[in-house]
PDB file of C-alpha atoms and ligand atoms in Angstrom:
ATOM      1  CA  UNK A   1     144.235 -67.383 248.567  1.00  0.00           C
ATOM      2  CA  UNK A   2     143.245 -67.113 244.728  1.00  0.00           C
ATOM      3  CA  UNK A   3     139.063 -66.207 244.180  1.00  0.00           C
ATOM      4  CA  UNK A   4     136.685 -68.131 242.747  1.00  0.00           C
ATOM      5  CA  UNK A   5     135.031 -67.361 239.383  1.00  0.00           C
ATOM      6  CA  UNK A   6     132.176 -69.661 238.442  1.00  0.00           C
ATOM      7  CA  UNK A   7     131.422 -70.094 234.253  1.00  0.00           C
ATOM      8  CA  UNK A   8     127.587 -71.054 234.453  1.00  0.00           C
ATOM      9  CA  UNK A   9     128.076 -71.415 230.304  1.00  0.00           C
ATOM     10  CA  UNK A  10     126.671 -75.248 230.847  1.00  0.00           C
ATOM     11  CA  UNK A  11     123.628 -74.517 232.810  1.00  0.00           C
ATOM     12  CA  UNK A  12     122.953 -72.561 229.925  1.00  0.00           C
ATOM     13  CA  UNK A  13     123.726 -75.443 227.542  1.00  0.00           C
ATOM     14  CA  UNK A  14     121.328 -77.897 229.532  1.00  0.00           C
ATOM     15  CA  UNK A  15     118.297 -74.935 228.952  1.00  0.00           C
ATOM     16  CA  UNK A  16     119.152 -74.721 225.223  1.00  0.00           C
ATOM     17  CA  UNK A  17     119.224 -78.628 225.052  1.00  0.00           C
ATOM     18  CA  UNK A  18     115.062 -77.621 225.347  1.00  0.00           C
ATOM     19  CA  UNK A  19     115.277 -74.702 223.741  1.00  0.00           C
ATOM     20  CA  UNK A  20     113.053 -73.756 227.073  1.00  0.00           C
ATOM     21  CA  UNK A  21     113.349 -71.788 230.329  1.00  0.00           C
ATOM     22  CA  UNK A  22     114.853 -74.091 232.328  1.00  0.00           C
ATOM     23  CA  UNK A  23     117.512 -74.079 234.663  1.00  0.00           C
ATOM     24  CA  UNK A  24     118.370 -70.536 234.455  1.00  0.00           C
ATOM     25  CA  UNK A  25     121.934 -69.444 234.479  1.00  0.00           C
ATOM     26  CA  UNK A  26     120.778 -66.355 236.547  1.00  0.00           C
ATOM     27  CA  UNK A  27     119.309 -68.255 239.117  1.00  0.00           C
ATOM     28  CA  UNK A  28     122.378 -70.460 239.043  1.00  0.00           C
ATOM     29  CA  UNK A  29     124.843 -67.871 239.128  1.00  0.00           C
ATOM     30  CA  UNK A  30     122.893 -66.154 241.989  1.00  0.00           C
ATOM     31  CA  UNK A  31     123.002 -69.435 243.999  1.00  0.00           C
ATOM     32  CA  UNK A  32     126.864 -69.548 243.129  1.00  0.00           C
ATOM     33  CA  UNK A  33     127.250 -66.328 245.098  1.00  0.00           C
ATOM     34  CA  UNK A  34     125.214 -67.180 247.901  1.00  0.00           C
ATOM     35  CA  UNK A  35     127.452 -70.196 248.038  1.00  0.00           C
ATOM     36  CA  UNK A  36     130.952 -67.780 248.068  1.00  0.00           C
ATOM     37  CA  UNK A  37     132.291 -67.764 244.762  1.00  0.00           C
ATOM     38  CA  UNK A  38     133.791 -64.681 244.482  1.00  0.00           C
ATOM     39  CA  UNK A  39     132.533 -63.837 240.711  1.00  0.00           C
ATOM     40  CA  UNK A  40     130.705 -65.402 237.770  1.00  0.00           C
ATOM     41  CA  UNK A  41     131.746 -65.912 234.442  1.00  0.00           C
ATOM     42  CA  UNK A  42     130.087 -66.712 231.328  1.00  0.00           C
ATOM     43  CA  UNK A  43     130.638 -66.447 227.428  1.00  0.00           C
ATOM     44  CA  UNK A  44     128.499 -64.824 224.570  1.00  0.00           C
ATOM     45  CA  UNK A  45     129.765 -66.752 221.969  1.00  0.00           C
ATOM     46  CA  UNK A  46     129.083 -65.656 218.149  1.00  0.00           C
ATOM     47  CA  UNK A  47     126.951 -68.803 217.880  1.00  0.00           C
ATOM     48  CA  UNK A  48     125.050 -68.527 220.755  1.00  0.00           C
ATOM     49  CA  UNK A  49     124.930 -71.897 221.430  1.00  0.00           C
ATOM     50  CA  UNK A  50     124.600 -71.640 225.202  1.00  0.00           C
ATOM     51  CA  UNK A  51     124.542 -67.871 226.743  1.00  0.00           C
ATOM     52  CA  UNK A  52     122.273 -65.559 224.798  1.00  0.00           C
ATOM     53  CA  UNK A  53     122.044 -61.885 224.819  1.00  0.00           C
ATOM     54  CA  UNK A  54     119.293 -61.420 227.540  1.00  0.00           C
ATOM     55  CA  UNK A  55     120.898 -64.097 230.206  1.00  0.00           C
ATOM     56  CA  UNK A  56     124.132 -61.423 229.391  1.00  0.00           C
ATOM     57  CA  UNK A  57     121.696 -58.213 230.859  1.00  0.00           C
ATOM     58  CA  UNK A  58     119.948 -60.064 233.238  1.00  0.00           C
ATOM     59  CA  UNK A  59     123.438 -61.362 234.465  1.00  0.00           C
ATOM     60  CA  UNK A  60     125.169 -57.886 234.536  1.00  0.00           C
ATOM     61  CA  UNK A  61     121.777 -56.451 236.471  1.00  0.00           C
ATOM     62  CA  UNK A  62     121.562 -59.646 239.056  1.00  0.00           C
ATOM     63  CA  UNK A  63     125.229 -60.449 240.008  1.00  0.00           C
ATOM     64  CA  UNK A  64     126.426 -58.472 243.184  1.00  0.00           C
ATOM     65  CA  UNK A  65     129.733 -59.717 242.826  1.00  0.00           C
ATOM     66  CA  UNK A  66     131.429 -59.463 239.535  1.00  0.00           C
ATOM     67  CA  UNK A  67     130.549 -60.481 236.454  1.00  0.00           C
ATOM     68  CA  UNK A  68     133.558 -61.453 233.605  1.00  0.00           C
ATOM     69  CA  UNK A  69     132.238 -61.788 230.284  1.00  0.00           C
ATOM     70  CA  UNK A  70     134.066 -63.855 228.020  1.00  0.00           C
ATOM     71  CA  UNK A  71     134.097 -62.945 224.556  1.00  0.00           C
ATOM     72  CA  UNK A  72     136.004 -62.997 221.095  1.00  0.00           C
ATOM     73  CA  UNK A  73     137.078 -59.847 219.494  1.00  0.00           C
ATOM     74  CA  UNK A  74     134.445 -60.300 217.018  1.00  0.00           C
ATOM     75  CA  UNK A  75     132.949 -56.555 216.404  1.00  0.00           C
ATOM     76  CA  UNK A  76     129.154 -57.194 217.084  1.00  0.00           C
ATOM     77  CA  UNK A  77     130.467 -58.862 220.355  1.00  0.00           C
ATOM     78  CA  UNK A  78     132.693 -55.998 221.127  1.00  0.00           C
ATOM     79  CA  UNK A  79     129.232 -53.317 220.256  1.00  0.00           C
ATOM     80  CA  UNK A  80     127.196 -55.470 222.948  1.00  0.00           C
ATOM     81  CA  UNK A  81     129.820 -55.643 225.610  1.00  0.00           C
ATOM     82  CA  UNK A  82     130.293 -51.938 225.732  1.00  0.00           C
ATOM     83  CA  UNK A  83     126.439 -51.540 226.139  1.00  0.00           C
ATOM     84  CA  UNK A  84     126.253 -53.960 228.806  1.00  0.00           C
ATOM     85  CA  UNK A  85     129.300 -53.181 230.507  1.00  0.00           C
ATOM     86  CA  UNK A  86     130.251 -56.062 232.438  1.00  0.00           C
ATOM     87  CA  UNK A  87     133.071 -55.813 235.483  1.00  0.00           C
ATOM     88  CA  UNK A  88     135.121 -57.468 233.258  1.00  0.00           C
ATOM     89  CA  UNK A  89     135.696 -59.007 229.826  1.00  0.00           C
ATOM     90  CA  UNK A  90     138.044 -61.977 229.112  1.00  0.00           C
ATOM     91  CA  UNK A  91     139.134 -62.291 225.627  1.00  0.00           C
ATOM     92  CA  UNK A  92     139.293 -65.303 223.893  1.00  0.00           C
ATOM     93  CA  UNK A  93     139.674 -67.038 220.823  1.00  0.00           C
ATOM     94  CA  UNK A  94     136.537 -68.403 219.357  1.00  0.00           C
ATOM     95  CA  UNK A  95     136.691 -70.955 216.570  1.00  0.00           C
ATOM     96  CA  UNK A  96     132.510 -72.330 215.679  1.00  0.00           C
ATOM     97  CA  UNK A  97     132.896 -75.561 215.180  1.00  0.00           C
ATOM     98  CA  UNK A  98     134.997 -76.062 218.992  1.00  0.00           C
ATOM     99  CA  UNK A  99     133.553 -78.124 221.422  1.00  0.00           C
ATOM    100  CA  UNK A 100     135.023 -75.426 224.100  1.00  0.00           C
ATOM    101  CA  UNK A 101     137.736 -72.766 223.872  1.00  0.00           C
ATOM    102  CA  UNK A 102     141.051 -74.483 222.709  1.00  0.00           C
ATOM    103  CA  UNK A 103     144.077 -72.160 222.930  1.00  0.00           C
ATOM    104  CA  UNK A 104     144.957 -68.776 223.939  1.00  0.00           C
ATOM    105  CA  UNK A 105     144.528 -65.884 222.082  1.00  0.00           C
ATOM    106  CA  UNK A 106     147.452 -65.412 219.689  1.00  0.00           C
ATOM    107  CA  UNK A 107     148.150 -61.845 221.055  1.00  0.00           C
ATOM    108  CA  UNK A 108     151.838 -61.807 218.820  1.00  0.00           C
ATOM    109  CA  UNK A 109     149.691 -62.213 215.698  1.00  0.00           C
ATOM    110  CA  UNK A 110     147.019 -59.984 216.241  1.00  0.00           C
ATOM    111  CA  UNK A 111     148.163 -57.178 218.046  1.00  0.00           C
ATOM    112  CA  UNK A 112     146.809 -54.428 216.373  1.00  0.00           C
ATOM    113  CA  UNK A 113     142.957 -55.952 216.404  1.00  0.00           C
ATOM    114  CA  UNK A 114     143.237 -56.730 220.149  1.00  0.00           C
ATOM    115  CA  UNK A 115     144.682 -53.672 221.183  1.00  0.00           C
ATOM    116  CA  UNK A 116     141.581 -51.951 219.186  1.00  0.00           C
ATOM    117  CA  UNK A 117     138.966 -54.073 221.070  1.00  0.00           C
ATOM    118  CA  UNK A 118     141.162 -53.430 224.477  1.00  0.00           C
ATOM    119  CA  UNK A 119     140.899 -49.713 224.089  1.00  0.00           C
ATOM    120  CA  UNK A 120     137.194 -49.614 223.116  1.00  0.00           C
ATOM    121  CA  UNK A 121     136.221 -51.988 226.344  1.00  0.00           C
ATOM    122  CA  UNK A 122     138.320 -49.891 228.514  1.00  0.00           C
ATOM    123  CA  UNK A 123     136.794 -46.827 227.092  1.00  0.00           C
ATOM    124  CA  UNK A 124     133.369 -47.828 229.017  1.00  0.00           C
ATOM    125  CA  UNK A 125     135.104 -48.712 232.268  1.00  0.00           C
ATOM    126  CA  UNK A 126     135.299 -52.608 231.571  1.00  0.00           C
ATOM    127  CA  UNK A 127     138.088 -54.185 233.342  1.00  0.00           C
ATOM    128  CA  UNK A 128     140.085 -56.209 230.308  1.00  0.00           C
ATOM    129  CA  UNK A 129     141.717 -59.574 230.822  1.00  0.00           C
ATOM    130  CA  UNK A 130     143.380 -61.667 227.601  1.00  0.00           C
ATOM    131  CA  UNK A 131     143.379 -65.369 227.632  1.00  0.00           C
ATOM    132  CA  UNK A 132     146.800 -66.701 227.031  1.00  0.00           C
ATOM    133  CA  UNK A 133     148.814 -70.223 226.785  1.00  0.00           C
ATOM    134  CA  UNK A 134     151.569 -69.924 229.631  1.00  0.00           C
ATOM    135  CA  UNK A 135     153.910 -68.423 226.991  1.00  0.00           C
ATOM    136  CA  UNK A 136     156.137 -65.320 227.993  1.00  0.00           C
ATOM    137  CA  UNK A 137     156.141 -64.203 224.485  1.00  0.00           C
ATOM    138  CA  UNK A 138     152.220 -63.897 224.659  1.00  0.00           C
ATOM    139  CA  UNK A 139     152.584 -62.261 228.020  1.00  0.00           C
ATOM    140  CA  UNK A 140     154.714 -59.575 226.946  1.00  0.00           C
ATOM    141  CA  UNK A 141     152.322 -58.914 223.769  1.00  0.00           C
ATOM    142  CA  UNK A 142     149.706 -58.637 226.519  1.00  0.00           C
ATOM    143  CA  UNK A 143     151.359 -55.913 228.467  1.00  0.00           C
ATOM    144  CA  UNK A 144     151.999 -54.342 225.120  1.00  0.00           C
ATOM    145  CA  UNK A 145     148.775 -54.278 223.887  1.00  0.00           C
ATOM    146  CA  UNK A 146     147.451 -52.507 227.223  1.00  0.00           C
ATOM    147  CA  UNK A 147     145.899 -54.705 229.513  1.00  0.00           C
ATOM    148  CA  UNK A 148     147.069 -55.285 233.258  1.00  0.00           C
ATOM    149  CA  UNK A 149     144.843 -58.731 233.894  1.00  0.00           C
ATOM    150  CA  UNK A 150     145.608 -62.399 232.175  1.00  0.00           C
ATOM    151  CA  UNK A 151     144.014 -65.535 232.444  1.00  0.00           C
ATOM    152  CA  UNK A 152     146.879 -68.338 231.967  1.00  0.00           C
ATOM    153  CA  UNK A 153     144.944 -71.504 230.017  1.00  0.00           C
ATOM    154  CA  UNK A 154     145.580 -74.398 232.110  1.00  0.00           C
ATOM    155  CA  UNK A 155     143.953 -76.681 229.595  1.00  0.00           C
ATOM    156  CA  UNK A 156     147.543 -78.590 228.792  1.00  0.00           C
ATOM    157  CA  UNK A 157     147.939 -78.775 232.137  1.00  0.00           C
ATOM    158  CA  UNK A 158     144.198 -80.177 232.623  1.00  0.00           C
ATOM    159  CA  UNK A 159     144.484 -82.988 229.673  1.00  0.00           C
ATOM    160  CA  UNK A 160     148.414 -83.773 230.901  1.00  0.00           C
ATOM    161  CA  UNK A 161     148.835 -87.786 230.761  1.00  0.00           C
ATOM    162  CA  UNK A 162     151.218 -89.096 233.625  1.00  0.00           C
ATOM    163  CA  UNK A 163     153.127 -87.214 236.522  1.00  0.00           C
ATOM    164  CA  UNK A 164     155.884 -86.284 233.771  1.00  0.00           C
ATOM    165  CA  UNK A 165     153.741 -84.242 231.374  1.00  0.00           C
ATOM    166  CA  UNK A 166     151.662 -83.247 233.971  1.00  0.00           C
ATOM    167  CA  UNK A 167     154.415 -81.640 235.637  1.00  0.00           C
ATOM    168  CA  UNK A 168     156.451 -80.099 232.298  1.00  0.00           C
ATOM    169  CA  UNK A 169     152.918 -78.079 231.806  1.00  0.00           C
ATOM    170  CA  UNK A 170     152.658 -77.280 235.200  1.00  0.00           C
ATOM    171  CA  UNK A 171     155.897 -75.947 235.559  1.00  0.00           C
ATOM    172  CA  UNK A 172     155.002 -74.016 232.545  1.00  0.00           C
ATOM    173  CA  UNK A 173     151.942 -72.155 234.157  1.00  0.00           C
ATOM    174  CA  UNK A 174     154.159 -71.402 237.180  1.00  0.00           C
ATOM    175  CA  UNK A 175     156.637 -69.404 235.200  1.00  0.00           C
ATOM    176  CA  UNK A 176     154.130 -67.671 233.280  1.00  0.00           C
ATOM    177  CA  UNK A 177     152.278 -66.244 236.833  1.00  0.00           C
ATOM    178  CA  UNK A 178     155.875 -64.922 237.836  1.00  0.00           C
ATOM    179  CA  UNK A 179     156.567 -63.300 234.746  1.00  0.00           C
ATOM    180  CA  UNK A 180     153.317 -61.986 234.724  1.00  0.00           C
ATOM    181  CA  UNK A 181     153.224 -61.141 238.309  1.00  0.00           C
ATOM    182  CA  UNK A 182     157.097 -59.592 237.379  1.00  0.00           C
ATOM    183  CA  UNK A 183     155.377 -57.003 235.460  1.00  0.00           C
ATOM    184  CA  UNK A 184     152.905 -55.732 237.308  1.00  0.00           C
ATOM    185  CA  UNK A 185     149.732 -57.725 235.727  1.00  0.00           C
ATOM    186  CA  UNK A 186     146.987 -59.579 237.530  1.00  0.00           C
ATOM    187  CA  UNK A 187     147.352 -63.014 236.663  1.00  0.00           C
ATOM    188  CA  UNK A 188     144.327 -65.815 236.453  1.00  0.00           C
ATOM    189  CA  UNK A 189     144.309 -69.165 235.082  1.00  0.00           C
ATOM    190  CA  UNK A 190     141.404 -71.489 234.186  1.00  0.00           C
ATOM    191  CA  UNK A 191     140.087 -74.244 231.972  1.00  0.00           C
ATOM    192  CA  UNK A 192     140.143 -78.012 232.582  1.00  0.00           C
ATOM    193  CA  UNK A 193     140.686 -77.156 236.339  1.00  0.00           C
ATOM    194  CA  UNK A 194     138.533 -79.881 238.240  1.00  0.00           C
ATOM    195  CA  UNK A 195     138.414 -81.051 241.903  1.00  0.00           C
ATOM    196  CA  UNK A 196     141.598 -83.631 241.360  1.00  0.00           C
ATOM    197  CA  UNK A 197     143.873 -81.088 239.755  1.00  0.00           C
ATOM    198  CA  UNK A 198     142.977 -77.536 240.988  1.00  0.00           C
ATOM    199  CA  UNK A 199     145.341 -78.210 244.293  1.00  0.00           C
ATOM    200  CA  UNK A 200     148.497 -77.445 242.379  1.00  0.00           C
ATOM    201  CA  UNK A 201     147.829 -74.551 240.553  1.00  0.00           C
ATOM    202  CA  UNK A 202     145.399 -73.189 243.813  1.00  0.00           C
ATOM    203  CA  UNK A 203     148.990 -73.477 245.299  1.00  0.00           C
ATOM    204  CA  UNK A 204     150.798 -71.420 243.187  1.00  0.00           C
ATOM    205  CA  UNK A 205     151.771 -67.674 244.618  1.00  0.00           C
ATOM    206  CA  UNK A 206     149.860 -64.883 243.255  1.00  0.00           C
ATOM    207  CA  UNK A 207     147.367 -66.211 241.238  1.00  0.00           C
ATOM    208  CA  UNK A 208     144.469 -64.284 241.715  1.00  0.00           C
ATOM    209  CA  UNK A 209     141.322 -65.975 240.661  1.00  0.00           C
ATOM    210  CA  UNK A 210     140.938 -69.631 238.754  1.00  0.00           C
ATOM    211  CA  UNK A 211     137.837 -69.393 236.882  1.00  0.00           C
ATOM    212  CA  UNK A 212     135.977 -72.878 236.716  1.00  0.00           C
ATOM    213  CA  UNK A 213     133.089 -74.087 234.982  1.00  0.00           C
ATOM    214  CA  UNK A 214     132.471 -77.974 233.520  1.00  0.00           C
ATOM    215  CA  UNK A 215     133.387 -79.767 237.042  1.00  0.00           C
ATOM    216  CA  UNK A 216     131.299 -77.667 239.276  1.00  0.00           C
ATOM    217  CA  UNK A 217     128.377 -77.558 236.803  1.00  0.00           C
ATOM    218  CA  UNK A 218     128.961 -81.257 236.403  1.00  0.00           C
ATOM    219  CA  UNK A 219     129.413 -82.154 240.532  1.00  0.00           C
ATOM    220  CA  UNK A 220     126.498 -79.801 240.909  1.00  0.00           C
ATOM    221  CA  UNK A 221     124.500 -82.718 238.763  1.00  0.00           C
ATOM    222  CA  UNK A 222     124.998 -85.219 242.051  1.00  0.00           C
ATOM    223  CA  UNK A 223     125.372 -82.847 244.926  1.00  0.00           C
ATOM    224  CA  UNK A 224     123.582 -79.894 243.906  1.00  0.00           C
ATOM    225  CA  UNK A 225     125.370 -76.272 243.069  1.00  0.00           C
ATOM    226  CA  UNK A 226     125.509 -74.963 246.579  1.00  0.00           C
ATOM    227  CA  UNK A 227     127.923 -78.106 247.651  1.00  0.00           C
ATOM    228  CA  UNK A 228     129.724 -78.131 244.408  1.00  0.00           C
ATOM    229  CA  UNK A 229     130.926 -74.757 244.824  1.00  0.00           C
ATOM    230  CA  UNK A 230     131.761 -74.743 248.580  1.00  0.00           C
ATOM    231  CA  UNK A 231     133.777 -78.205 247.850  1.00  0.00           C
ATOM    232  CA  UNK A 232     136.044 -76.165 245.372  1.00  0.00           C
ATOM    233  CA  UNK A 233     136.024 -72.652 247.767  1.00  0.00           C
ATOM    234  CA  UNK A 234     137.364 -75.314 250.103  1.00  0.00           C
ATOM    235  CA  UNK A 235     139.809 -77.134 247.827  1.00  0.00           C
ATOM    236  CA  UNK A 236     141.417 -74.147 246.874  1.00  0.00           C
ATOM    237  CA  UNK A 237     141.749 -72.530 250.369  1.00  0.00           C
TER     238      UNK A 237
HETATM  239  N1  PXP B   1     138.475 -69.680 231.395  1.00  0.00           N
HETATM  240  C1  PXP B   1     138.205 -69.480 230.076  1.00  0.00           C
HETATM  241  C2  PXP B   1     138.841 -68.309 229.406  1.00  0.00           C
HETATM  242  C3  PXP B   1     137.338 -70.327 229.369  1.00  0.00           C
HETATM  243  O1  PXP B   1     137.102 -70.110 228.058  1.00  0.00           O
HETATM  244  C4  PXP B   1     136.711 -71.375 230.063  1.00  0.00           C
HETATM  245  C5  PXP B   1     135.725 -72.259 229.336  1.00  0.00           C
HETATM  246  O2  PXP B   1     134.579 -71.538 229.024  1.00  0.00           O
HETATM  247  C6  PXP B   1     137.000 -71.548 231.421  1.00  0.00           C
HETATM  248  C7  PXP B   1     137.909 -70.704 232.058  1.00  0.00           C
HETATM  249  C8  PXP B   1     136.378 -72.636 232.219  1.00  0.00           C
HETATM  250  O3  PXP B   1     136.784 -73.869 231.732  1.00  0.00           O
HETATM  251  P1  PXP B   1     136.128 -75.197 232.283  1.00  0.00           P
HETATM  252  O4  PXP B   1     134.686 -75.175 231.900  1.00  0.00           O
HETATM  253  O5  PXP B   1     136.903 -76.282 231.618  1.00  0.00           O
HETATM  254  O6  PXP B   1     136.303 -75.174 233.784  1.00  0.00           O
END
């Protein structure tokens, strides 16, 4: 059965809508836990629109099961990450003016500056994981550039019109965990993934953890974050 990573990035977003205190993403991702996710997730983006530096300590201190940071290659991000040392970090592609992440990282085309940030994460014991479309050529570049952990972007699958598309990206995603499970790699997948579509890719063999934020933060709204997160535990057992 794959784990369940929960991105509290938009409890975040609702606290900076106030520019307050309130609702904590520590809180939240503590009450995530008690409610069996299996780790929490959440990105320090250059802008800082939503996660800021301290929710980033507090969140390494407070969760007890693992915490994946996500994160662009972006130097300054790269400096903080290795003094907070997270479980794990995710790296993605960060453009400013995107609503949310929108592709993988183009490992093929910048190998050389994601191999550097791999090495210096891994050099303080982080755990490294790229984000990648389901694209063999990007999971070979991944294995090249050193990491062992991917997270396969299931956003094309997500936005899919009609059982025909839907099932061409699917398909897609499937191939991409085999080839990554073929060489040896961990292999996660996430974004888009709500309580309609998660079945299928929850179904596929091997995949490890699907990391999920919007539609449990969203659910959570009407049913509260305990229920919202046991609904999708169960939907993916
Ligand atoms: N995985 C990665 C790498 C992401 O960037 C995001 C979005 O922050 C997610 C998973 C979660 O996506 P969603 O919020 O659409 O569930």
């Amino acid at each position: 059965m794959s784990e369940l990573g929960v991105n509290v990035d938009h409890v975040a977003t609702l606290r900076q809508a106030r520019g307050g205190v309130e609702p904590d993403p520590v809180i939240a991702a503590l009450a995530c836990e008690e409610a069996g996710c299996d780790s929490i997730v959440a990105h320090l983006r250059e802008d800082r629109r939503h996660i800021n530096d301290e929710d980033v300590k507090k969140l390494k201190q407070a969760v007890k099961t693992r915490f994946n940071l996500e994160m662009s290659i972006n130097p300054d991000i790269v400096r903080i990450a290795r003094n907070i040392r997270p479980h794990q970090a995710t790296l993605v592609p960060e453009r400013r003016r995107e609503l949310t992440t929108e592709g993988g990282l183009s490992v093929t085309g910048n190998k050389a500056k994601i191999k550097r940030a791999v090495e210096l994460l891994k050099d303080k014991g982080i755990d490294v994981s790229l984000f990648i479309d389901p694209d063999r050529r990007e999971i070979l570049a991944a294995k090249a550039v050193g990491v062992s952990i991917i997270e396969i972007h299931t956003g094309a699958y997500s936005l899919a019109k009609g059982r025909e598309a839907r099932g061409r990206e699917y398909e897609k995603i499937r191939k991409a965990v085999d080839c990554g499970l073929s060489l040896g790699m961990l292999v996660n997948a996430g974004h888009g993934l709500d309580y309609l579509n998660v079945n299928r890719i929850a179904n596929i063999k091997g995949v490890n953890e699907l990391n999920i934020g919007h539609s449990i933060i969203s659910r959570a709204v009407f049913s509260g974050l305990h229920k919202a997160v046991k609904d999708m535990k169960a939907l993916i057992k």
